[in-house]
Amino acid sequence: MAIHRLEIEVRPGLVDALAEQTRRRLEAWLGLRPAGIRTRRVIHLDLGLSDHEAQRVLAALVDPVAEVGAVGMLPDEAPTPDAPPVVLQVGLRPGVTDSVGTSVRRAAEDCVGRALTGRAHASTLYLVWGLTEAQVQEAADAVLHNPLVEHARILAVPRALDLQVPRPGDDGATAVAVVPLRDDDDDALTRRSIEGMLALSLAEMRAIQQHFRERGRDPTDAELECLAQTWSEHCKHKIFAAPIEHTYATGATEVIEEGLFRRYIRGATEAVAARRRDEGIDAQDAPYLVSVFHDNAGVVRCTEVDHLVYKVETHNSPSALDPYGGAMTGIVGVNRDSFGTGRGADLLANVWGYCFGDPHHAGRVPRGLMHPRRIRDGVHHGVIDGGNQSGIPYMRGWELFDARYLGKPLVFCGTVAVMPVESAGRPTHEKYPRPGDRVVMVGGRIGKDGIHGATFSSVRLDERSPVQAVQIGDPITQKMMFDMLTEARDRGLMSAMTDNGAGGLSSSVGEMAESTGGARIDLALAPLKYPGLAPWEILISEAQERMTVVVPPDRLDAFLALAERREVEATVLGELTDSGRFVVTHGEQAVVDLSLRFLHEGWPRALLRARLDPPARPPVDEAAIAAAREPARQGEHLLALLQTPELACGEARARGYDHEVKGLGVIKPFVGVRHDVPASATVMRIRHGRPEGVVLGEGVHPFYADADDHGAFAMAQAAVDEGVRRVLCAGARWDRMAALDNFCWPDPIVSERTPDGEHKLAQLVECCRGLAQACEAYGLPLISGKDSMKNDAVLDGVKISIPPTLLVSVMGQMQDVSRALTLEPRAAGDVLVMLGDTREELGGSAVTRCLGLRGLGDAPRSDPDRYAQRYRAFVAARDAGLVRSAAPIGRGGLGIALAHALLAAELDVEVELPTTNLDPFAMLWSESTGRLLLSARVDDLPALREHLGSHGLVTLGRLAAPTAPRGARLRVRWGGAALLDVGVDELRTRFRSGLPD
Amino acid sequence: MTAGGASGAAAAANRTRWTVDPARAAGPVALRSARMSEHAQSMQVSDGDGSPWDFVPGPVPGARDVRALVLSGYGLNCEAETAAGLRMAGARAEIVHVGDLVHGGGTQLDGAHMLVFVGGFSFGDHIASGRVFANRMRFGLGERLARFVDDGGLVLGICNGFQTIVKLGLLPALDRRPGQGLAPQQASLVHNDRLGYRDAWVRLSIDSRSPCVFTRGSTGVPLPVPSRHGEGKLVLADEAVRARVEGEHLVPVRYVDADGNATEAWPDNPNGSMAGMAGLCDASGRVFGLMPHPEAYLYPENHPRWIAQRDRGRLPAVGHGLGILVNGVRAAVE
């Protein structure tokens, strides 16, 4: 069949923006200065077109004003006769999702007016003048391609016509293999698990062996894979479910029989729910907690017509291997989680947060890893494309940096959705599958993408990590699927749905099967991207953009017709049953026949041991600390802190993310007169024409975890406290907050490679304890969460483990968005006050990290019960209109909060530090929790004191119209003398230069 | 063999405004705006200079019978706010899936007054923004669309919608006569000079001499609106097209700097469009497209400085972006 090659480039004289960007990156990253670059889009049409049709397709694809194109090749004319270019072609590897190719095929069909079989393939050509082949190869390796998903070839010039297209798949057998493990000894079982990438422990392999011995047969390869997926840490959260024998620092020992999840996470939420009942906070028929823990995302009540849904996920390992594709999969994947809750929710807002190695990292990067700057660029780019193309604004974004994230970056992505209380006459949060309902796979096709993703995220990363573990998202396919499924929901065409994420069909159908007590599917019906997939691969593939939908038989025709009309692929794979079994066939061939009970409950619970055994503290650096504490040095510290990557502005990068789509934003991610100061929290309407809003904030303090022996407990409480303070400052109601917990931990299971596992597990226990205690104090239910427990990398024989990291994402509600507040002080003459007391709590603080100080004491300790009283008083004062601006004092302490006030308002900020037993260093940079920086009218100060006087209200100073000729200044005095005096321009220059654009 | 119908005179069209970087003159020529700043800078959005409109946007009398079709599907994503805005203007907004419109031969257009091509990423903007969508409409519905315009139908294209209707030939549609099919493409929207997507508020000056019905009633105060796109740089096919659109006032909106002057300088102009061109209309003024998003400024609280505006007593009753939609609905009523 004829293959046609198309080449398209920007018309001479217009800007080739990709070439221009490439030129900048080569210069900035590699110091390469080519004399010229030109780029071309190359498309191979493998669609069975005639030459004439190919010409028509070209004419339809080329922009007649801005581009030129050719069937075949465009001439590679050199700008000067003696300078041939080096020509580099970058294309996708076989089987990698090619969404551009998919759109080209659609365009070709529209153009020739008939359906086409075959594929179109997109690639990019770089013509580079003035560099050697070796230099272009270097650029290809370091900047222009990722060998995991792309190939890059330097073409000989003059070029010959290249009509090669990737042909993934093969005609390989689709046989089911039997795994003879009944006679295996322990060594053989362990080997099978490791070599098969199953991530099953010996105890689990033994349980499987025992089960099949009892049944008198060996498992199939697919059954073993299915069990490995279902029992993976990723899916079953075994560490959170296991009984733990925990030894406290005092030496006392306790067995947490029910496991961490039941005791602390679920326990806290149940306690909050019980208190709401006891205190009659909610109307009896309208509980605040609508659906928690058992669905893809948590659901809470908001208005009489809408619930709110929220979920945050991590996508760490894939983002380390392919930052762009891995991170994009992170955002479009969590979109499916929130979308697939109940019978479907409408996506409202995305959030992201990343932990990376230092982007300025100058040292060597271990083999198998990318430079943190490249990871950062790719992750941003992937989440930007995924979110923007889905039409969902981002509302929160943050970045933290530490050398320990070099081995595994953390990529948190989350999505808030609005769920209509009812749809098609039923509560939307309920699924009602019945035996006999059809199981329908909707969306993309199945390939080898993401095979072993679930088990892979449950093992550490090394140089041999599998290439197929990375999936690349296709947001448009997903958007079209969501639009179609929303119509199906509103028309009552489905009884249940869930996401195809980790574990693929084995997990999604396996889960759905639990609801009716069985399922039967035929994999031969599943649409494949290419031939040659074994049944077990079809079953566990994590190919993206797929939902598993349950459709009552009498709605099936309507459902399938709607899908066809919307150009969304939908295929009936089987049906739900009540047989008690998960049965999978491939045509006539038996593939899986497992009892649901064994599949979901058969995994052995091992007792885990936890014991706090903190490493010895590094020696205290007395001289350096004394020098840093010199009052005269504090101005210098402020400038240095504002320039650290995690306190720097970050606006340039963040503006790549859409934050205006939907037109519902009220307080957006950046505030201030130059809108470049990160908002403490954001506010968004939840529906057009209505005043109610959702308020988003978060807390994340991984650097407290290892700051002292009980840092993990302190970290959890600080994270909850900061999340709560953020949303309250922006205007959230006290009684309608909810939180999500996302744990990212280094491996906490003792092994040869992890001798300190008991301590890391003890840190996890302490973290959970701190989390639960704080949540109960604030009446804050944990409505959903996620854990990622193997964030270690072994590279070049060196193990790099992340610091224990807990992200607490808080979602608040407000009745009227026009009452929202920001951190920006509003007028000259207003007073600045601080609520809450400051202690010397510098362990793990930004200033100690920035200045490299060791031994500065403990991380901040919180007192959630007392803070809860304080915040309720604050909310009352806020709602009485006594507060004009409000900000939590967090990372970087009071000093950074004051700098933000100056940068946001560009008013003079004049402060006299209170006289306490603290020196200015501690007063400015301590990160004591529970504190707010507020501004108020002078006239309101007495009333404010009445509300807050008993909660630690300190007058700091006032705001004034700028007097200096060069703009507003921050002036801080201490003990009657000037301590710090810095202008807004100087601050802004530092603030805006701390992160590469 | 090369394809592409129009002449390659786009460079010549703006020779006076663009300079070649002399340091790189030996290599392939890449043009850059002489005024483009190299370094990130922050832009200040005004706290409010009064209303850009000489009317208060709100429900239009008689609008109950105005039918406005808002397209959705295939990666479009601004249909909800666009429909909400049209409803605030009093019209009957119907969200119509592009697939239903094309498969139905455009019957939904019968009796409709306005067709809105909303923002989004139609077909992922793969290949180029709006290209696949425009082809689908041209091949599937070209004649019907031309007839809709001939019959006085209003067409509004926002962002991806603007890209699409330019590529469809609906804008600027010079020399197209009623009864003819769609005009050939005479302009295009290409990658921003600074490659990549950017979300930021911009100010638009309004040309009160433009025939555009969507921008009537300007007070001369610039209209603040969010801009969010990666391919928003307007290029015109040749000098003749440029002379015509300028001479006939077919550029109703331009990016302006803090002093109100049309600008090519980033960030006031997010994409480097010549002479700050942010949108186009046709000679009838009833077909209008622009890159920024008026439908994302329906509420006063959308504005990044709304709290400061309220403190200064300058918070409008509704978002100024609504004025564009209200003007459209008023034109339909007339």
PDB file of C-alpha atoms in Angstrom, chain B residues 206-306:
ATOM      1  CA  ILE B 206     -11.753  49.435  20.341  1.00  0.00           C
ATOM      2  CA  ASP B 207     -11.895  51.096  16.918  1.00  0.00           C
ATOM      3  CA  SER B 208     -15.115  53.064  17.021  1.00  0.00           C
ATOM      4  CA  ARG B 209     -14.993  53.467  13.215  1.00  0.00           C
ATOM      5  CA  SER B 210     -15.099  49.713  12.676  1.00  0.00           C
ATOM      6  CA  PRO B 211     -18.307  48.307  11.190  1.00  0.00           C
ATOM      7  CA  CYS B 212     -18.129  45.550  13.828  1.00  0.00           C
ATOM      8  CA  VAL B 213     -21.497  45.256  15.602  1.00  0.00           C
ATOM      9  CA  PHE B 214     -19.977  43.412  18.572  1.00  0.00           C
ATOM     10  CA  THR B 215     -17.837  46.375  19.642  1.00  0.00           C
ATOM     11  CA  ARG B 216     -20.346  49.212  19.345  1.00  0.00           C
ATOM     12  CA  GLY B 217     -20.788  51.678  22.166  1.00  0.00           C
ATOM     13  CA  SER B 218     -17.138  52.060  23.124  1.00  0.00           C
ATOM     14  CA  THR B 219     -16.255  54.923  25.449  1.00  0.00           C
ATOM     15  CA  GLY B 220     -12.632  54.793  24.358  1.00  0.00           C
ATOM     16  CA  VAL B 221     -11.545  53.165  27.602  1.00  0.00           C
ATOM     17  CA  PRO B 222      -9.652  49.939  26.845  1.00  0.00           C
ATOM     18  CA  LEU B 223     -11.464  46.668  27.484  1.00  0.00           C
ATOM     19  CA  PRO B 224      -9.646  44.392  29.951  1.00  0.00           C
ATOM     20  CA  VAL B 225      -9.933  40.681  29.106  1.00  0.00           C
ATOM     21  CA  PRO B 226      -8.002  37.489  29.750  1.00  0.00           C
ATOM     22  CA  SER B 227      -5.872  36.204  26.914  1.00  0.00           C
ATOM     23  CA  ARG B 228      -4.781  32.561  26.853  1.00  0.00           C
ATOM     24  CA  HIS B 229      -3.347  30.973  23.765  1.00  0.00           C
ATOM     25  CA  GLY B 230      -0.211  29.684  22.091  1.00  0.00           C
ATOM     26  CA  GLU B 231      -1.101  30.498  18.489  1.00  0.00           C
ATOM     27  CA  GLY B 232      -2.467  34.013  18.406  1.00  0.00           C
ATOM     28  CA  LYS B 233      -0.187  35.944  16.127  1.00  0.00           C
ATOM     29  CA  LEU B 234      -2.267  37.298  13.271  1.00  0.00           C
ATOM     30  CA  VAL B 235      -0.623  37.243   9.849  1.00  0.00           C
ATOM     31  CA  LEU B 236      -2.236  38.534   6.691  1.00  0.00           C
ATOM     32  CA  ALA B 237      -1.707  37.025   3.257  1.00  0.00           C
ATOM     33  CA  ASP B 238      -0.170  40.086   1.665  1.00  0.00           C
ATOM     34  CA  GLU B 239       0.172  43.832   1.697  1.00  0.00           C
ATOM     35  CA  ALA B 240      -3.070  44.286  -0.214  1.00  0.00           C
ATOM     36  CA  VAL B 241      -5.041  42.401   2.429  1.00  0.00           C
ATOM     37  CA  ARG B 242      -3.360  44.439   5.108  1.00  0.00           C
ATOM     38  CA  ALA B 243      -4.198  47.704   3.390  1.00  0.00           C
ATOM     39  CA  ARG B 244      -7.814  46.636   3.022  1.00  0.00           C
ATOM     40  CA  VAL B 245      -8.366  45.506   6.615  1.00  0.00           C
ATOM     41  CA  GLU B 246      -6.709  48.638   7.949  1.00  0.00           C
ATOM     42  CA  GLY B 247      -8.441  50.963   5.507  1.00  0.00           C
ATOM     43  CA  GLU B 248     -11.879  49.452   6.021  1.00  0.00           C
ATOM     44  CA  HIS B 249     -11.457  49.331   9.812  1.00  0.00           C
ATOM     45  CA  LEU B 250     -11.799  45.567   9.921  1.00  0.00           C
ATOM     46  CA  VAL B 251      -9.537  45.377  12.983  1.00  0.00           C
ATOM     47  CA  PRO B 252     -12.014  46.252  15.744  1.00  0.00           C
ATOM     48  CA  VAL B 253      -9.694  45.413  18.656  1.00  0.00           C
ATOM     49  CA  ARG B 254      -5.976  45.875  19.287  1.00  0.00           C
ATOM     50  CA  TYR B 255      -3.653  45.102  22.185  1.00  0.00           C
ATOM     51  CA  VAL B 256      -2.625  48.342  23.860  1.00  0.00           C
ATOM     52  CA  ASP B 257      -0.007  49.330  26.404  1.00  0.00           C
ATOM     53  CA  ALA B 258      -0.593  51.174  29.662  1.00  0.00           C
ATOM     54  CA  ASP B 259      -0.851  54.460  27.735  1.00  0.00           C
ATOM     55  CA  GLY B 260      -3.507  53.098  25.436  1.00  0.00           C
ATOM     56  CA  ASN B 261      -1.275  52.812  22.355  1.00  0.00           C
ATOM     57  CA  ALA B 262      -1.456  49.771  20.109  1.00  0.00           C
ATOM     58  CA  THR B 263       1.614  47.661  20.751  1.00  0.00           C
ATOM     59  CA  GLU B 264       3.630  44.768  19.431  1.00  0.00           C
ATOM     60  CA  ALA B 265       5.630  44.474  22.638  1.00  0.00           C
ATOM     61  CA  TRP B 266       5.278  41.524  25.000  1.00  0.00           C
ATOM     62  CA  PRO B 267       3.621  41.184  27.463  1.00  0.00           C
ATOM     63  CA  ASP B 268       0.994  43.828  26.598  1.00  0.00           C
ATOM     64  CA  ASN B 269       0.757  42.088  23.237  1.00  0.00           C
ATOM     65  CA  PRO B 270       0.994  38.390  24.091  1.00  0.00           C
ATOM     66  CA  ASN B 271       1.799  37.068  20.638  1.00  0.00           C
ATOM     67  CA  GLY B 272       3.567  39.710  18.541  1.00  0.00           C
ATOM     68  CA  SER B 273       0.656  40.431  16.173  1.00  0.00           C
ATOM     69  CA  MET B 274       1.518  43.333  13.923  1.00  0.00           C
ATOM     70  CA  ALA B 275       0.166  46.672  15.018  1.00  0.00           C
ATOM     71  CA  GLY B 276      -1.409  44.958  18.001  1.00  0.00           C
ATOM     72  CA  MET B 277      -4.138  43.306  15.939  1.00  0.00           C
ATOM     73  CA  ALA B 278      -6.208  41.162  18.312  1.00  0.00           C
ATOM     74  CA  GLY B 279      -9.217  40.444  16.126  1.00  0.00           C
ATOM     75  CA  LEU B 280     -10.886  40.890  12.743  1.00  0.00           C
ATOM     76  CA  CYS B 281     -14.364  41.489  11.387  1.00  0.00           C
ATOM     77  CA  ASP B 282     -15.798  41.271   7.899  1.00  0.00           C
ATOM     78  CA  ALA B 283     -17.117  44.212   5.931  1.00  0.00           C
ATOM     79  CA  SER B 284     -20.665  43.679   7.232  1.00  0.00           C
ATOM     80  CA  GLY B 285     -19.400  43.828  10.789  1.00  0.00           C
ATOM     81  CA  ARG B 286     -21.601  40.855  11.636  1.00  0.00           C
ATOM     82  CA  VAL B 287     -18.776  38.320  11.611  1.00  0.00           C
ATOM     83  CA  PHE B 288     -16.205  38.989  14.331  1.00  0.00           C
ATOM     84  CA  GLY B 289     -13.366  37.017  15.814  1.00  0.00           C
ATOM     85  CA  LEU B 290     -10.768  37.765  18.451  1.00  0.00           C
ATOM     86  CA  MET B 291      -8.087  35.917  20.378  1.00  0.00           C
ATOM     87  CA  PRO B 292      -8.827  37.093  23.951  1.00  0.00           C
ATOM     88  CA  HIS B 293     -11.782  35.829  25.940  1.00  0.00           C
ATOM     89  CA  PRO B 294     -14.595  38.313  26.685  1.00  0.00           C
ATOM     90  CA  GLU B 295     -16.766  35.393  27.850  1.00  0.00           C
ATOM     91  CA  ALA B 296     -14.343  34.834  30.743  1.00  0.00           C
ATOM     92  CA  TYR B 297     -15.141  38.280  32.139  1.00  0.00           C
ATOM     93  CA  LEU B 298     -18.868  38.018  32.856  1.00  0.00           C
ATOM     94  CA  TYR B 299     -18.597  38.727  36.583  1.00  0.00           C
ATOM     95  CA  PRO B 300     -16.897  41.693  38.195  1.00  0.00           C
ATOM     96  CA  GLU B 301     -14.967  39.225  40.361  1.00  0.00           C
ATOM     97  CA  ASN B 302     -13.236  37.742  37.317  1.00  0.00           C
ATOM     98  CA  HIS B 303     -11.007  40.807  37.103  1.00  0.00           C
ATOM     99  CA  PRO B 304      -7.642  40.269  38.821  1.00  0.00           C
ATOM    100  CA  ARG B 305      -8.007  43.618  40.614  1.00  0.00           C
ATOM    101  CA  TRP B 306     -11.665  43.402  41.617  1.00  0.00           C
TER     102      TRP B 306
END
